[in-house]
Amino acid sequence: MSAARPNAVSASPERESRQGVGAGAGAAETSPQLRPPVAGALPRSLYIETTNRCDSKCETCVRTFLTQEPPKDITLAEVRQIVEQFPVLDRVVLHGIGEPLLNREIFDIVAYLKGRGVYVLFNSDAISLTPPRALKLIESGLDEYRVSVDSATRETYLAIRGVDQFERVVANLTQLRQEQQRLGRDRPHVSLWFIAARSNLHELPELVRVADRIGVGEIYLQRLVTTVAGRAGFGMARDEQSLQGALEDLQQRLIEEAEGLARERGIAFRASGLKEPLQSLEVPEENHRYWAGCQRPWTLSYVTANGNVFPCCISPCTAKDYSGTILGNAFTEAYTEIWNGERYQEFRRQFESDAPPDPCEGCGLKWSY
């Protein structure tokens, strides 16, 4: 994925409320009510991976180290085929293990969804955001454009994202913001996303200054995902790089410095998962059902560029048994049959048990909420 997927795989950065049955630390301990395996109406939120190709080689991303599906760009026709099965869709997220701007139909896909009254966003590395594409991005009606940077210098960007493109990304984003100002357009809303790790946290305050120069008014901090595809981690996705529950005084001061700089410049500084930056790096309260606060198996679905359906956008990256986590295929099966089919129902049953499904092991404890 690009940013917030994790720009590949950092915790998926959502603003969705996770409140409900079993939500919150300890809630699963006190609530005797189990959610049903049958979810009822189709979800109103959908993730569609527009491509699994990418022009970055991030040290935090599963795609850099492991290939799970054949290369594919989803087509507008395939998006229509899926979306037209949903009576109501409020929100569609167009990212996954890849860079959405590499899909030649991305702007047509966004425009189609906007024509249906859907809130549309995606994460990107902005490497291929040329001036013509920036104009098309604005004209498409995209609501939100999240850009993964993870650094404030060329050297650190290269070390983490695997390509020497930091200066190009800054130039592209500057051009985008200038074009928006010229046209008097406030959409897409642009934000920067920073995966916080031991090797790059020192650049967080400077990233605030970079955002200020570009004209970006929002920065998000993301926790590093260290359990990827059933492995102990690779690249930067390792426990020794994680800051969760391990902040030292200097690191805490760096985050506080970034918060102060952001306030001075009128820049919103937040963390993914409806949390404040420091709070997002805390270890959750003791709870043996640490995954149980998640609502996603009942509220959204994720579709890969090849049509495979997963319970969320992180699950393809964390599952030990990739094929066993696939709940159906949106190109060959009706979504109504997938959503409450036996595979989805079994996944929900296991989710409500005392043993989490394969891809959820660690979620809510080590990374996402």
Short mmCIF file of C-alpha atoms in Angstrom, two decimals:
data_model
loop_
_atom_site.label_atom_id
_atom_site.label_comp_id
_atom_site.label_asym_id
_atom_site.label_seq_id
_atom_site.Cartn_x
_atom_site.Cartn_y
_atom_site.Cartn_z
CA MET A 1 0.00 0.00 0.00
CA SER A 2 1.02 3.52 -0.21
CA ALA A 3 0.64 5.66 2.84
CA ALA A 4 -1.67 4.71 5.44
CA ARG A 5 -2.31 1.34 4.35
CA PRO A 6 0.43 1.63 5.40
CA ASN A 7 2.30 3.20 2.72
CA ALA A 8 2.45 -0.13 2.54
CA VAL A 9 1.95 -1.54 5.74
CA SER A 10 1.76 0.71 8.60
CA ALA A 11 -1.43 0.64 10.52
CA SER A 12 -4.25 1.61 8.30
CA PRO A 13 -5.03 5.17 9.09
CA GLU A 14 -8.67 5.61 9.52
CA ARG A 15 -10.96 8.17 10.99
CA GLU A 16 -13.72 5.63 11.44
CA SER A 17 -15.16 5.25 14.92
CA ARG A 18 -14.37 1.92 16.46
CA GLN A 19 -17.04 2.29 19.15
CA GLY A 20 -19.63 -0.43 19.52
CA VAL A 21 -19.97 -3.88 20.99
CA GLY A 22 -16.61 -5.00 22.28
CA ALA A 23 -14.90 -1.70 21.46
CA GLY A 24 -12.18 -0.24 23.61
CA ALA A 25 -9.68 -1.75 25.99
CA GLY A 26 -11.34 -4.25 28.27
CA ALA A 27 -14.75 -3.90 26.61
CA ALA A 28 -14.68 -7.50 25.40
CA GLU A 29 -14.21 -8.57 29.03
CA THR A 30 -17.37 -6.84 30.25
CA SER A 31 -19.79 -7.31 27.36
CA PRO A 32 -21.41 -10.77 27.15
CA GLN A 33 -23.01 -10.00 23.80
CA LEU A 34 -21.33 -11.56 20.78
CA ARG A 35 -21.74 -10.08 17.36
CA PRO A 36 -23.52 -12.35 14.89
CA PRO A 37 -21.74 -14.17 12.06
CA VAL A 38 -24.34 -12.78 9.64
CA ALA A 39 -23.77 -9.05 9.15
CA GLY A 40 -27.00 -8.04 7.46
CA ALA A 41 -26.84 -5.29 4.84
CA LEU A 42 -23.76 -4.84 2.69
CA PRO A 43 -21.18 -2.45 4.19
CA ARG A 44 -21.23 1.25 3.38
CA SER A 45 -17.43 1.48 3.35
CA LEU A 46 -15.27 -0.28 0.76
CA TYR A 47 -11.54 -0.51 0.10
CA ILE A 48 -10.54 -1.15 -3.51
CA GLU A 49 -6.89 -1.72 -4.42
CA THR A 50 -6.53 0.12 -7.71
CA THR A 51 -3.14 -1.45 -8.47
CA ASN A 52 -0.56 -3.69 -6.84
CA ARG A 53 2.27 -2.06 -8.81
CA CYS A 54 4.44 0.54 -7.11
CA ASP A 55 7.27 2.99 -7.85
CA SER A 56 8.67 2.87 -4.30
CA LYS A 57 10.58 0.09 -2.52
CA CYS A 58 9.73 0.86 1.07
CA GLU A 59 11.59 -0.88 3.88
CA THR A 60 8.31 -0.88 5.83
CA CYS A 61 6.23 -2.59 3.13
CA VAL A 62 5.46 -6.25 2.57
CA ARG A 63 5.37 -5.69 -1.19
CA THR A 64 9.11 -4.94 -1.28
CA PHE A 65 9.92 -8.40 0.09
CA LEU A 66 7.03 -10.67 -0.88
CA THR A 67 4.72 -11.10 -3.90
CA GLN A 68 1.27 -12.48 -3.07
CA GLU A 69 -0.73 -11.81 -6.26
CA PRO A 70 0.00 -11.32 -9.99
CA PRO A 71 0.57 -7.72 -11.16
CA LYS A 72 -2.76 -6.07 -11.92
CA ASP A 73 -4.44 -2.69 -12.32
CA ILE A 74 -8.16 -2.72 -11.63
CA THR A 75 -10.27 -1.29 -14.46
CA LEU A 76 -13.11 1.20 -14.32
CA ALA A 77 -15.39 -1.54 -15.65
CA GLU A 78 -14.38 -3.83 -12.78
CA VAL A 79 -14.94 -1.06 -10.24
CA ARG A 80 -18.42 -0.50 -11.70
CA GLN A 81 -19.13 -4.21 -11.53
CA ILE A 82 -18.37 -4.20 -7.81
CA VAL A 83 -19.79 -0.86 -6.75
CA GLU A 84 -23.12 -1.21 -8.54
CA GLN A 85 -23.93 -4.18 -6.29
CA PHE A 86 -23.98 -1.88 -3.23
CA PRO A 87 -27.29 -0.08 -2.56
CA VAL A 88 -25.44 2.57 -0.54
CA LEU A 89 -21.77 3.44 -0.29
CA ASP A 90 -20.63 6.35 1.87
CA ARG A 91 -16.87 5.92 1.55
CA VAL A 92 -14.45 4.24 -0.85
CA VAL A 93 -10.70 4.03 -0.21
CA LEU A 94 -8.71 3.45 -3.39
CA HIS A 95 -5.41 2.07 -2.13
CA GLY A 96 -3.68 -1.16 -1.19
CA ILE A 97 -0.29 -2.71 -1.95
CA GLY A 98 0.59 -0.26 -4.68
CA GLU A 99 0.64 3.33 -5.95
CA PRO A 100 -2.82 4.43 -7.19
CA LEU A 101 -1.43 7.04 -9.60
CA LEU A 102 0.13 4.22 -11.67
CA ASN A 103 -3.37 3.12 -12.68
CA ARG A 104 -4.17 4.99 -15.91
CA GLU A 105 -7.88 4.96 -15.10
CA ILE A 106 -7.55 6.30 -11.54
CA PHE A 107 -9.04 9.71 -12.32
CA ASP A 108 -11.99 8.15 -14.18
CA ILE A 109 -12.54 5.78 -11.25
CA VAL A 110 -12.58 8.68 -8.80
CA ALA A 111 -14.94 10.71 -11.01
CA TYR A 112 -17.30 7.73 -11.34
CA LEU A 113 -17.45 7.27 -7.57
CA LYS A 114 -17.96 10.97 -6.98
CA GLY A 115 -20.86 10.81 -9.43
CA ARG A 116 -22.47 8.35 -7.04
CA GLY A 117 -22.05 10.73 -4.11
CA VAL A 118 -19.27 8.73 -2.44
CA TYR A 119 -16.48 10.19 -0.25
CA VAL A 120 -13.27 9.07 -1.98
CA LEU A 121 -9.67 9.05 -0.79
CA PHE A 122 -6.39 7.31 -1.37
CA ASN A 123 -2.81 7.17 -0.13
CA SER A 124 0.08 7.91 -2.48
CA ASP A 125 3.82 8.46 -2.66
CA ALA A 126 3.26 11.45 -5.02
CA ILE A 127 6.30 10.47 -7.12
CA SER A 128 4.29 10.41 -10.35
CA LEU A 129 2.16 13.45 -9.48
CA THR A 130 3.20 15.48 -12.53
CA PRO A 131 1.56 18.90 -13.12
CA PRO A 132 -0.98 17.43 -15.62
CA ARG A 133 -1.84 14.67 -13.15
CA ALA A 134 -2.14 17.19 -10.33
CA LEU A 135 -4.74 19.07 -12.37
CA LYS A 136 -6.60 15.84 -13.15
CA LEU A 137 -6.51 14.93 -9.46
CA ILE A 138 -8.21 18.20 -8.60
CA GLU A 139 -10.73 17.92 -11.42
CA SER A 140 -11.61 14.31 -10.54
CA GLY A 141 -13.29 15.48 -7.32
CA LEU A 142 -11.10 13.40 -5.00
CA ASP A 143 -11.91 14.30 -1.39
CA GLU A 144 -8.68 13.36 0.34
CA TYR A 145 -5.10 12.79 -0.82
CA ARG A 146 -2.76 11.25 1.77
CA VAL A 147 0.94 11.31 0.99
CA SER A 148 3.48 9.01 2.64
CA VAL A 149 6.85 10.66 3.23
CA ASP A 150 8.35 9.17 6.44
CA SER A 151 11.23 11.66 6.42
CA ALA A 152 12.24 15.29 6.02
CA THR A 153 15.54 14.78 4.19
CA ARG A 154 16.65 13.17 0.97
CA GLU A 155 18.99 10.74 2.73
CA THR A 156 16.42 9.33 5.16
CA TYR A 157 13.76 9.19 2.45
CA LEU A 158 16.07 7.04 0.32
CA ALA A 159 16.92 4.76 3.24
CA ILE A 160 13.28 4.14 4.15
CA ARG A 161 11.41 4.37 0.86
CA GLY A 162 14.10 2.81 -1.32
CA VAL A 163 14.11 5.46 -4.06
CA ASP A 164 15.85 8.83 -4.35
CA GLN A 165 12.71 10.94 -4.88
CA PHE A 166 12.31 13.20 -1.83
CA GLU A 167 12.95 16.45 -3.67
CA ARG A 168 10.63 15.42 -6.49
CA VAL A 169 7.83 14.62 -4.03
CA VAL A 170 8.21 18.03 -2.34
CA ALA A 171 8.16 19.76 -5.73
CA ASN A 172 5.10 17.81 -6.87
CA LEU A 173 3.16 18.61 -3.71
CA THR A 174 4.13 22.27 -3.89
CA GLN A 175 2.84 22.37 -7.45
CA LEU A 176 -0.40 20.66 -6.41
CA ARG A 177 -1.06 23.14 -3.60
CA GLN A 178 -0.25 26.10 -5.86
CA GLU A 179 -2.64 24.78 -8.51
CA GLN A 180 -5.38 24.39 -5.90
CA GLN A 181 -4.85 27.97 -4.77
CA ARG A 182 -4.88 29.24 -8.34
CA LEU A 183 -8.18 27.49 -9.00
CA GLY A 184 -9.66 28.33 -5.61
CA ARG A 185 -10.22 24.65 -4.84
CA ASP A 186 -9.89 23.06 -1.40
CA ARG A 187 -10.21 19.48 -2.63
CA PRO A 188 -8.52 17.11 -2.40
CA HIS A 189 -7.62 17.71 1.23
CA VAL A 190 -3.88 16.98 1.39
CA SER A 191 -2.10 15.43 4.37
CA LEU A 192 1.37 14.01 5.05
CA TRP A 193 1.86 10.61 6.72
CA PHE A 194 4.92 9.65 8.75
CA ILE A 195 5.68 6.11 9.96
CA ALA A 196 7.37 6.65 13.32
CA ALA A 197 10.42 4.44 13.91
CA ARG A 198 13.66 4.73 15.83
CA SER A 199 15.63 5.53 12.69
CA ASN A 200 13.55 8.49 11.49
CA LEU A 201 11.77 10.09 14.48
CA HIS A 202 14.48 12.74 14.76
CA GLU A 203 13.17 14.22 11.49
CA LEU A 204 9.57 14.66 12.65
CA PRO A 205 9.95 18.32 13.75
CA GLU A 206 11.58 19.18 10.43
CA LEU A 207 8.70 17.51 8.59
CA VAL A 208 6.39 20.08 10.17
CA ARG A 209 8.55 22.82 8.64
CA VAL A 210 8.50 21.05 5.27
CA ALA A 211 4.69 20.81 5.42
CA ASP A 212 4.51 24.52 6.23
CA ARG A 213 6.67 25.42 3.22
CA ILE A 214 4.60 23.24 0.91
CA GLY A 215 1.33 24.55 2.27
CA VAL A 216 0.03 21.25 3.70
CA GLY A 217 -2.05 21.77 6.83
CA GLU A 218 -2.21 18.27 8.31
CA ILE A 219 0.33 15.64 9.41
CA TYR A 220 -0.38 12.13 10.69
CA LEU A 221 1.93 9.91 12.69
CA GLN A 222 1.59 6.15 12.18
CA ARG A 223 2.84 3.24 14.25
CA LEU A 224 5.19 0.81 12.59
CA VAL A 225 3.74 -2.61 11.78
CA THR A 226 6.34 -5.19 12.76
CA THR A 227 4.49 -8.44 12.11
CA VAL A 228 4.10 -8.83 8.38
CA ALA A 229 2.91 -11.83 6.37
CA GLY A 230 3.34 -14.14 9.32
CA ARG A 231 7.01 -13.28 9.74
CA ALA A 232 8.92 -11.68 12.59
CA GLY A 233 9.56 -8.71 10.32
CA PHE A 234 11.97 -7.63 7.61
CA GLY A 235 13.49 -4.44 6.36
CA MET A 236 12.51 -1.77 8.87
CA ALA A 237 9.42 -3.70 9.96
CA ARG A 238 11.14 -5.14 13.04
CA ASP A 239 10.48 -4.95 16.75
CA GLU A 240 13.78 -3.18 17.37
CA GLN A 241 12.56 -0.27 15.21
CA SER A 242 9.21 0.03 16.97
CA LEU A 243 8.54 2.92 19.35
CA GLN A 244 5.36 1.49 20.82
CA GLY A 245 5.65 1.30 24.58
CA ALA A 246 9.35 2.11 24.31
CA LEU A 247 9.54 5.90 24.07
CA GLU A 248 12.59 7.39 25.71
CA ASP A 249 12.73 10.97 27.00
CA LEU A 250 14.44 12.29 23.87
CA GLN A 251 11.90 10.64 21.58
CA GLN A 252 8.99 11.98 23.59
CA ARG A 253 10.51 15.45 23.43
CA LEU A 254 10.80 15.15 19.63
CA ILE A 255 7.10 14.41 19.33
CA GLU A 256 6.24 17.24 21.72
CA GLU A 257 8.50 19.58 19.72
CA ALA A 258 6.68 18.60 16.52
CA GLU A 259 3.32 19.23 18.22
CA GLY A 260 4.47 22.67 19.33
CA LEU A 261 5.78 23.60 15.88
CA ALA A 262 2.52 22.42 14.32
CA ARG A 263 0.44 24.56 16.69
CA GLU A 264 2.58 27.62 15.91
CA ARG A 265 2.04 27.14 12.19
CA GLY A 266 -1.63 26.19 12.33
CA ILE A 267 -0.93 22.64 11.17
CA ALA A 268 -3.05 19.80 12.53
CA PHE A 269 -0.84 17.05 13.98
CA ARG A 270 -2.62 13.78 14.68
CA ALA A 271 -2.15 10.03 14.71
CA SER A 272 -4.01 7.34 12.83
CA GLY A 273 -6.82 5.55 14.61
CA LEU A 274 -8.50 8.59 16.21
CA LYS A 275 -5.61 9.11 18.62
CA GLU A 276 -3.14 11.77 19.62
CA PRO A 277 0.47 11.08 18.54
CA LEU A 278 1.89 10.20 21.97
CA GLN A 279 -1.22 8.23 22.88
CA SER A 280 -0.91 6.17 19.70
CA LEU A 281 2.47 4.83 20.84
CA GLU A 282 1.23 3.61 24.20
CA VAL A 283 0.79 -0.08 24.94
CA PRO A 284 -2.92 -0.98 25.23
CA GLU A 285 -4.34 -1.95 28.59
CA GLU A 286 -4.09 -5.64 29.47
CA ASN A 287 -6.80 -7.53 27.62
CA HIS A 288 -6.53 -11.10 26.42
CA ARG A 289 -8.96 -10.31 23.54
CA TYR A 290 -6.91 -7.36 22.34
CA TRP A 291 -8.30 -7.51 18.77
CA ALA A 292 -11.97 -7.44 19.81
CA GLY A 293 -12.51 -3.67 19.59
CA CYS A 294 -12.34 -3.79 15.80
CA GLN A 295 -15.62 -3.36 13.89
CA ARG A 296 -14.27 -3.98 10.39
CA PRO A 297 -15.53 -7.55 9.83
CA TRP A 298 -19.05 -6.09 10.12
CA THR A 299 -18.58 -2.65 8.56
CA LEU A 300 -16.26 -2.79 5.53
CA SER A 301 -14.53 -4.99 2.96
CA TYR A 302 -11.24 -4.84 1.10
CA VAL A 303 -10.87 -5.94 -2.53
CA THR A 304 -7.48 -6.50 -4.17
CA ALA A 305 -6.71 -5.53 -7.76
CA ASN A 306 -7.30 -9.20 -8.67
CA GLY A 307 -10.74 -9.17 -7.05
CA ASN A 308 -9.89 -11.13 -3.89
CA VAL A 309 -11.92 -10.07 -0.85
CA PHE A 310 -10.33 -9.66 2.59
CA PRO A 311 -11.77 -8.44 5.91
CA CYS A 312 -9.54 -5.31 5.93
CA CYS A 313 -6.58 -3.77 4.13
CA ILE A 314 -4.02 -4.95 6.69
CA SER A 315 -5.06 -8.62 6.64
CA PRO A 316 -3.35 -9.49 3.31
CA CYS A 317 -0.09 -8.21 4.79
CA THR A 318 -0.25 -10.01 8.13
CA ALA A 319 -1.85 -13.35 7.29
CA LYS A 320 0.34 -16.42 7.61
CA ASP A 321 -2.07 -18.25 5.29
CA TYR A 322 -2.75 -15.73 2.51
CA SER A 323 -5.02 -17.89 0.35
CA GLY A 324 -6.84 -19.15 3.44
CA THR A 325 -7.73 -15.57 4.39
CA ILE A 326 -9.44 -14.83 1.06
CA LEU A 327 -13.19 -14.63 1.66
CA GLY A 328 -14.31 -14.63 -1.97
CA ASN A 329 -13.64 -13.00 -5.33
CA ALA A 330 -15.60 -9.90 -6.33
CA PHE A 331 -15.03 -10.51 -10.05
CA THR A 332 -16.58 -13.98 -10.08
CA GLU A 333 -19.07 -13.96 -7.17
CA ALA A 334 -21.95 -11.70 -6.17
CA TYR A 335 -20.99 -9.52 -3.22
CA THR A 336 -24.14 -10.47 -1.36
CA GLU A 337 -23.00 -14.09 -1.50
CA ILE A 338 -19.50 -13.21 -0.32
CA TRP A 339 -20.53 -10.85 2.51
CA ASN A 340 -22.54 -13.46 4.35
CA GLY A 341 -21.04 -16.54 2.75
CA GLU A 342 -19.67 -19.34 4.90
CA ARG A 343 -16.08 -18.05 4.78
CA TYR A 344 -17.07 -14.60 6.04
CA GLN A 345 -19.35 -16.09 8.69
CA GLU A 346 -16.61 -18.42 9.92
CA PHE A 347 -14.18 -15.51 10.08
CA ARG A 348 -16.64 -13.52 12.24
CA ARG A 349 -17.30 -16.53 14.49
CA GLN A 350 -13.60 -16.96 15.13
CA PHE A 351 -13.21 -13.22 15.63
CA GLU A 352 -15.72 -13.40 18.50
CA SER A 353 -13.95 -16.39 20.07
CA ASP A 354 -10.94 -16.36 22.41
CA ALA A 355 -8.54 -17.11 19.54
CA PRO A 356 -8.22 -14.42 16.84
CA PRO A 357 -8.28 -15.25 13.13
CA ASP A 358 -4.85 -15.61 11.54
CA PRO A 359 -4.44 -12.03 10.20
CA CYS A 360 -5.80 -10.42 13.39
CA GLU A 361 -3.15 -11.89 15.66
CA GLY A 362 -1.37 -8.87 17.09
CA CYS A 363 -3.86 -6.28 15.87
CA GLY A 364 -4.98 -4.02 18.70
CA LEU A 365 -1.96 -5.12 20.73
CA LYS A 366 1.05 -4.34 18.55
CA TRP A 367 -0.37 -2.00 15.91
CA SER A 368 -3.80 -1.09 14.53
CA TYR A 369 -7.02 -0.48 16.48
#
